[in-house]
């Protein structure tokens, strides 16, 4: 399948790129008005909503302005947590104790989109880093929902947008966890070839402009899923120009975009500003003019993953559909977790948050260098890789083998060494790939010394034995003929 | 629709009950072997799983026994929480401080089914209160998953079992939040009439034995959803005999059972044992012999709702499918929330936990009496209700009106008084119902005094005006004729 498509696409390349995809034609694209009606994008599920009317919804309100006996809420007399104290030991210890009001707030049901102060902090973060306008700017209203991790955000968005058989544009290799919520509902993936800057614009344009030829009898894609910074697993960065090109093609073919950006703060090689603060690349959200981008952020990769907290940023027109699914699934993210992050972020303020981000970047730069040393010391000539300038991963080609999966299955894992498998990141499961993904954020150098040595030895043996087997087979065959 | 069914049902009653549903025939049912293969119950989604192999899954392991560079995990150097201290001020203050290992554990990704100590505590709870055997008993293996609330458990179970158009047996009135995850996927509900003991066995048997007549061209139900104690919204209790009857019919017609039991610990009128501990009714789970019951528990109604924590108890054969959806949606419930409950429950131990349950029951008994006083004082002759002997709700019939929804929409809510609406609990949206649901756990007497007075006055006016309008219409009509 993969071969057939790349073959057809090669043939088409010559035909189409010239007339249809030279830079000029691309930049000739005239932006349209922002999308007003998203109904054509919605899933059957989203179009068959729960039939609660506003009046009914209002009966579940718990508020001090009304006498509410509608909601099925426990008595505050049952609440077990009477004191809660955090210590954020960062640039000097900061003890924070919750007030009684806060303790009551987090032990009772609260609003689906999240605790107001935490949400507002995240909104100001999006304004600071992505140049968003005030969320209430007339005609440009946007909003934000706290989610129990970005994985849950994906789960909700699949519910809102996808029916079985719908198509989705993805990168040639992409986040494996995304498949866990898309494959079971039978989404058809259209992977786009990548270069060192990510998805290749002409390839994207090619697939979209020749959809019927390349994917006969498949639904035309309604959405593009992309990981712009320190792409998972390849580690590539989309620069602003590449983002503009991809975005314009998405507009031209009327696609929505899910920007899943867990590594935004893990950009490691960008120049610094006069305050020594690293300048971060613009997101797709920041260049969105037609209200096509839904952005996913998470605290998992630069702060803490175990508390499961992220947030969705979307234009206000899509807010209701997403909030419905969030509410239907968990009501809201854990109040305890929300207040812990709220207290942390508010006590830090912008300055300490930025300082934390800087520290995280420095740690990753150090670990990245250590990992490069290990590759050079133990695996010279056995692997090929590009140094990632963002994220957590090296995307490594194992030389001399055609399938990293078989190598890990048959040999490596029996030596208690584990790396990510290329196939786990591939929407097309029929391929063989020699790639592995190496997480460097978690790597301890002394462990790396041992693990990389084992990898090197196992690779040598595996290749030698494979050659031997092939050779024996030749001999056997030869004998057979004789 | 509802009328048509109850009419046909009436006709069928005489025909069928005698031969098919006398107690004898019911208790003649011979239990079969536990279900081995659940494939006929699974959704298309569950049958189209994510294609990760065990080898791939193993590459995401983070463990001290192996060198793991596969998972996309942050460095522990990023973690912000350096100290965390809880105070469970209950029968004397108990301060609990997390160890460094615990702080690291909860800030990093952890296992989908939950933190081991917390899970084990919940398992022993199920053994204590539902007479379950050891989870590893050969041939009777069962397991348990921590979920971010029972609502999320429902979301996961719908994913595992239901396709659009599948049918589900529910009580005549049931938990409104359940519709938020079932209506959007187009589930066909078959509501069963109830009496003061819950679902009526012969009605259930009747619907199932005459499915094609009653629900022509609808899928035969694969699952029964039931709320056994302090049913939401009606407050009724299923006694052991009624549970046995329902369970046997479920077996006879090969249905799975979701036992959603948020009010298990809120049984208020059962006799006490020699230690003064109230004896709680057996659950469906405790009488399950054919591995049909999946039980949902939550901490929301008797401890704290805001932290979003519950658990699913299931036989081990269904564990994998449920764990897959939990993992695909949130990876795991918040580690911070899990450890908070773990510390609370382990520091309490069984004795203080049982004491807390007893205190909760006493609080609810008091609030229930206060609510009865308010009904008698302010609404005598205007309402009809049964005193609930479990749960949080009074299910109240407003006399003299046929639709509580119109009354609340047009009048009551404008007086800042809110009760639950009967229609929000009805799978059949076409009906009119005079019922409202009154939560008494949350009610403060002084608020009740005001709110119930307002309800009384509004009812009187509403009925008077309605009569007046009808009367005026008669007159108009009469004049029209003259």
mmCIF file of C-alpha atoms in Angstrom, chain A residues 262-470:
data_model
loop_
_atom_site.group_PDB
_atom_site.id
_atom_site.type_symbol
_atom_site.label_atom_id
_atom_site.label_comp_id
_atom_site.label_asym_id
_atom_site.label_seq_id
_atom_site.Cartn_x
_atom_site.Cartn_y
_atom_site.Cartn_z
ATOM 1 C CA UNK A 262 3.653 18.855 24.106
ATOM 2 C CA UNK A 263 7.216 19.991 23.361
ATOM 3 C CA UNK A 264 6.589 23.698 22.735
ATOM 4 C CA UNK A 265 8.677 24.700 25.758
ATOM 5 C CA UNK A 266 11.363 22.156 24.863
ATOM 6 C CA UNK A 267 12.817 24.138 21.938
ATOM 7 C CA UNK A 268 16.526 23.882 22.614
ATOM 8 C CA UNK A 269 18.495 25.673 19.909
ATOM 9 C CA UNK A 270 16.602 28.873 19.210
ATOM 10 C CA UNK A 271 18.440 32.185 19.736
ATOM 11 C CA UNK A 272 17.881 34.025 23.010
ATOM 12 C CA UNK A 273 16.475 37.525 23.452
ATOM 13 C CA UNK A 274 18.245 40.369 25.279
ATOM 14 C CA UNK A 275 17.013 38.976 28.625
ATOM 15 C CA UNK A 276 18.656 35.653 27.853
ATOM 16 C CA UNK A 277 15.255 34.087 27.294
ATOM 17 C CA UNK A 278 15.088 31.627 24.409
ATOM 18 C CA UNK A 279 12.776 32.847 21.615
ATOM 19 C CA UNK A 280 10.239 30.116 20.874
ATOM 20 C CA UNK A 281 8.858 29.442 17.397
ATOM 21 C CA UNK A 282 5.334 30.587 16.630
ATOM 22 C CA UNK A 283 2.652 27.906 16.814
ATOM 23 C CA UNK A 284 0.005 27.073 14.195
ATOM 24 C CA UNK A 285 -2.478 28.611 16.616
ATOM 25 C CA UNK A 286 -0.662 31.926 16.403
ATOM 26 C CA UNK A 287 -0.932 32.048 12.577
ATOM 27 C CA UNK A 288 -4.524 30.793 12.437
ATOM 28 C CA UNK A 289 -6.719 33.235 10.502
ATOM 29 C CA UNK A 290 -9.664 31.053 9.542
ATOM 30 C CA UNK A 291 -10.380 29.465 12.962
ATOM 31 C CA UNK A 292 -9.097 26.053 11.863
ATOM 32 C CA UNK A 293 -6.633 25.321 14.657
ATOM 33 C CA UNK A 294 -7.418 23.497 17.905
ATOM 34 C CA UNK A 295 -4.330 23.510 20.094
ATOM 35 C CA UNK A 296 -3.386 20.921 22.732
ATOM 36 C CA UNK A 297 -0.981 21.793 25.552
ATOM 37 C CA UNK A 298 0.179 19.587 28.399
ATOM 38 C CA UNK A 299 2.227 19.970 31.569
ATOM 39 C CA UNK A 300 3.457 16.390 31.194
ATOM 40 C CA UNK A 301 6.739 16.906 29.379
ATOM 41 C CA UNK A 302 8.195 19.950 31.147
ATOM 42 C CA UNK A 303 6.630 19.896 34.621
ATOM 43 C CA UNK A 304 4.852 16.725 35.775
ATOM 44 C CA UNK A 305 3.114 13.942 33.854
ATOM 45 C CA UNK A 306 1.657 11.934 36.740
ATOM 46 C CA UNK A 307 -0.931 14.541 37.727
ATOM 47 C CA UNK A 308 -2.506 14.291 34.256
ATOM 48 C CA UNK A 309 -3.173 17.884 33.341
ATOM 49 C CA UNK A 310 -3.306 19.670 30.034
ATOM 50 C CA UNK A 311 -5.510 22.187 28.251
ATOM 51 C CA UNK A 312 -7.296 22.694 24.957
ATOM 52 C CA UNK A 313 -7.295 26.114 23.294
ATOM 53 C CA UNK A 314 -10.018 26.680 20.715
ATOM 54 C CA UNK A 315 -12.112 29.394 19.142
ATOM 55 C CA UNK A 316 -15.337 29.885 21.073
ATOM 56 C CA UNK A 317 -17.472 28.411 18.282
ATOM 57 C CA UNK A 318 -16.112 24.927 19.006
ATOM 58 C CA UNK A 319 -15.986 25.361 22.775
ATOM 59 C CA UNK A 320 -19.481 23.984 23.468
ATOM 60 C CA UNK A 321 -19.013 20.712 21.593
ATOM 61 C CA UNK A 322 -15.669 20.035 23.279
ATOM 62 C CA UNK A 323 -16.954 21.040 26.732
ATOM 63 C CA UNK A 324 -19.893 18.670 26.281
ATOM 64 C CA UNK A 325 -17.597 15.678 25.753
ATOM 65 C CA UNK A 326 -15.285 16.705 28.590
ATOM 66 C CA UNK A 327 -18.273 16.944 30.919
ATOM 67 C CA UNK A 328 -19.830 13.700 29.683
ATOM 68 C CA UNK A 329 -16.581 11.828 30.289
ATOM 69 C CA UNK A 330 -15.126 13.128 33.592
ATOM 70 C CA UNK A 331 -17.310 16.147 34.535
ATOM 71 C CA UNK A 332 -14.025 17.963 35.173
ATOM 72 C CA UNK A 333 -10.351 17.273 35.879
ATOM 73 C CA UNK A 334 -9.493 16.497 39.498
ATOM 74 C CA UNK A 335 -10.010 19.597 41.645
ATOM 75 C CA UNK A 336 -7.078 18.586 43.836
ATOM 76 C CA UNK A 337 -4.765 18.381 40.849
ATOM 77 C CA UNK A 338 -6.073 21.642 39.445
ATOM 78 C CA UNK A 339 -5.514 23.577 42.660
ATOM 79 C CA UNK A 340 -2.027 22.100 43.081
ATOM 80 C CA UNK A 341 -1.048 23.470 39.660
ATOM 81 C CA UNK A 342 -2.966 26.702 40.248
ATOM 82 C CA UNK A 343 -1.078 27.344 43.483
ATOM 83 C CA UNK A 344 2.232 26.444 41.880
ATOM 84 C CA UNK A 345 1.778 28.612 38.799
ATOM 85 C CA UNK A 346 0.301 31.586 40.638
ATOM 86 C CA UNK A 347 2.999 31.512 43.298
ATOM 87 C CA UNK A 348 5.665 31.238 40.609
ATOM 88 C CA UNK A 349 4.238 33.946 38.399
ATOM 89 C CA UNK A 350 5.455 34.515 34.843
ATOM 90 C CA UNK A 351 9.062 35.126 35.799
ATOM 91 C CA UNK A 352 9.686 31.924 37.731
ATOM 92 C CA UNK A 353 7.673 29.930 35.210
ATOM 93 C CA UNK A 354 9.915 31.219 32.421
ATOM 94 C CA UNK A 355 12.933 30.478 34.607
ATOM 95 C CA UNK A 356 11.682 26.928 35.120
ATOM 96 C CA UNK A 357 11.261 26.523 31.355
ATOM 97 C CA UNK A 358 14.820 27.769 30.881
ATOM 98 C CA UNK A 359 16.109 25.269 33.465
ATOM 99 C CA UNK A 360 14.237 22.462 31.732
ATOM 100 C CA UNK A 361 15.839 23.445 28.434
ATOM 101 C CA UNK A 362 19.298 23.443 30.006
ATOM 102 C CA UNK A 363 18.758 19.981 31.510
ATOM 103 C CA UNK A 364 17.648 18.627 28.128
ATOM 104 C CA UNK A 365 20.569 20.261 26.307
ATOM 105 C CA UNK A 366 22.934 18.544 28.741
ATOM 106 C CA UNK A 367 21.236 15.162 28.437
ATOM 107 C CA UNK A 368 21.163 15.523 24.660
ATOM 108 C CA UNK A 369 24.963 16.073 24.614
ATOM 109 C CA UNK A 370 25.528 13.087 26.891
ATOM 110 C CA UNK A 371 23.438 10.969 24.548
ATOM 111 C CA UNK A 372 25.420 12.128 21.524
ATOM 112 C CA UNK A 373 28.630 11.140 23.335
ATOM 113 C CA UNK A 374 27.170 7.703 23.979
ATOM 114 C CA UNK A 375 26.218 7.267 20.319
ATOM 115 C CA UNK A 376 29.722 8.285 19.233
ATOM 116 C CA UNK A 377 31.416 6.108 21.840
ATOM 117 C CA UNK A 378 29.363 2.921 21.497
ATOM 118 C CA UNK A 379 27.498 2.978 18.199
ATOM 119 C CA UNK A 380 29.714 4.732 15.666
ATOM 120 C CA UNK A 381 28.975 3.337 12.204
ATOM 121 C CA UNK A 382 26.090 1.269 13.520
ATOM 122 C CA UNK A 383 23.447 4.018 13.637
ATOM 123 C CA UNK A 384 22.377 7.161 11.821
ATOM 124 C CA UNK A 385 20.577 10.032 13.541
ATOM 125 C CA UNK A 386 19.994 13.764 13.337
ATOM 126 C CA UNK A 387 20.463 15.837 16.492
ATOM 127 C CA UNK A 388 16.936 16.931 17.540
ATOM 128 C CA UNK A 389 16.654 20.638 18.324
ATOM 129 C CA UNK A 390 13.499 20.190 20.373
ATOM 130 C CA UNK A 391 11.593 17.601 22.388
ATOM 131 C CA UNK A 392 12.718 14.446 24.127
ATOM 132 C CA UNK A 393 13.710 12.068 21.355
ATOM 133 C CA UNK A 394 16.465 10.895 19.067
ATOM 134 C CA UNK A 395 15.072 9.194 15.973
ATOM 135 C CA UNK A 396 17.694 6.606 15.183
ATOM 136 C CA UNK A 397 18.201 4.416 12.117
ATOM 137 C CA UNK A 398 19.808 1.045 12.912
ATOM 138 C CA UNK A 399 22.216 0.319 10.039
ATOM 139 C CA UNK A 400 22.382 -3.130 8.495
ATOM 140 C CA UNK A 401 18.882 -4.252 9.522
ATOM 141 C CA UNK A 402 15.542 -3.625 7.851
ATOM 142 C CA UNK A 403 13.197 -4.146 10.795
ATOM 143 C CA UNK A 404 13.870 -2.761 14.280
ATOM 144 C CA UNK A 405 10.778 -4.575 15.532
ATOM 145 C CA UNK A 406 12.159 -8.048 14.817
ATOM 146 C CA UNK A 407 15.532 -7.079 16.267
ATOM 147 C CA UNK A 408 14.000 -5.840 19.533
ATOM 148 C CA UNK A 409 11.512 -8.714 19.726
ATOM 149 C CA UNK A 410 14.069 -11.463 19.054
ATOM 150 C CA UNK A 411 17.170 -10.068 20.702
ATOM 151 C CA UNK A 412 17.394 -6.712 22.444
ATOM 152 C CA UNK A 413 14.559 -6.940 24.960
ATOM 153 C CA UNK A 414 15.956 -10.220 26.281
ATOM 154 C CA UNK A 415 18.932 -8.150 27.403
ATOM 155 C CA UNK A 416 16.660 -5.846 29.439
ATOM 156 C CA UNK A 417 17.222 -2.879 27.139
ATOM 157 C CA UNK A 418 14.210 -1.073 25.723
ATOM 158 C CA UNK A 419 13.903 1.606 23.049
ATOM 159 C CA UNK A 420 10.841 2.869 21.199
ATOM 160 C CA UNK A 421 9.980 1.048 17.971
ATOM 161 C CA UNK A 422 9.578 2.867 14.658
ATOM 162 C CA UNK A 423 6.550 0.785 13.793
ATOM 163 C CA UNK A 424 4.722 2.078 16.911
ATOM 164 C CA UNK A 425 4.815 5.542 15.317
ATOM 165 C CA UNK A 426 3.674 4.463 11.861
ATOM 166 C CA UNK A 427 0.059 4.816 10.711
ATOM 167 C CA UNK A 428 0.858 2.203 8.088
ATOM 168 C CA UNK A 429 1.416 -1.043 9.965
ATOM 169 C CA UNK A 430 2.393 -2.967 6.828
ATOM 170 C CA UNK A 431 5.852 -1.413 6.555
ATOM 171 C CA UNK A 432 9.175 -2.555 7.968
ATOM 172 C CA UNK A 433 11.323 0.182 9.477
ATOM 173 C CA UNK A 434 14.882 0.153 10.857
ATOM 174 C CA UNK A 435 14.158 3.136 13.147
ATOM 175 C CA UNK A 436 14.022 3.269 16.932
ATOM 176 C CA UNK A 437 13.099 6.177 19.211
ATOM 177 C CA UNK A 438 15.483 7.013 22.039
ATOM 178 C CA UNK A 439 14.141 9.180 24.873
ATOM 179 C CA UNK A 440 17.005 11.314 26.186
ATOM 180 C CA UNK A 441 15.116 13.261 28.876
ATOM 181 C CA UNK A 442 14.935 10.196 31.106
ATOM 182 C CA UNK A 443 18.372 8.818 30.316
ATOM 183 C CA UNK A 444 20.958 8.566 33.096
ATOM 184 C CA UNK A 445 24.460 8.569 31.605
ATOM 185 C CA UNK A 446 25.703 5.541 33.572
ATOM 186 C CA UNK A 447 22.661 3.528 32.441
ATOM 187 C CA UNK A 448 23.259 4.760 28.915
ATOM 188 C CA UNK A 449 26.850 3.511 28.996
ATOM 189 C CA UNK A 450 25.587 -0.002 29.718
ATOM 190 C CA UNK A 451 22.488 0.062 27.523
ATOM 191 C CA UNK A 452 24.193 1.510 24.433
ATOM 192 C CA UNK A 453 27.002 -1.033 24.756
ATOM 193 C CA UNK A 454 24.421 -3.820 24.887
ATOM 194 C CA UNK A 455 22.625 -2.325 21.879
ATOM 195 C CA UNK A 456 25.907 -2.230 19.976
ATOM 196 C CA UNK A 457 26.836 -5.835 20.787
ATOM 197 C CA UNK A 458 23.333 -7.136 20.056
ATOM 198 C CA UNK A 459 23.294 -5.320 16.713
ATOM 199 C CA UNK A 460 26.624 -6.868 15.689
ATOM 200 C CA UNK A 461 25.553 -10.402 16.661
ATOM 201 C CA UNK A 462 22.129 -10.003 15.080
ATOM 202 C CA UNK A 463 23.561 -8.846 11.760
ATOM 203 C CA UNK A 464 26.279 -11.513 11.808
ATOM 204 C CA UNK A 465 23.777 -14.276 12.544
ATOM 205 C CA UNK A 466 21.367 -12.963 9.912
ATOM 206 C CA UNK A 467 24.169 -13.045 7.335
ATOM 207 C CA UNK A 468 25.082 -16.537 8.523
ATOM 208 C CA UNK A 469 21.499 -17.741 8.215
ATOM 209 C CA UNK A 470 21.157 -16.216 4.743
#
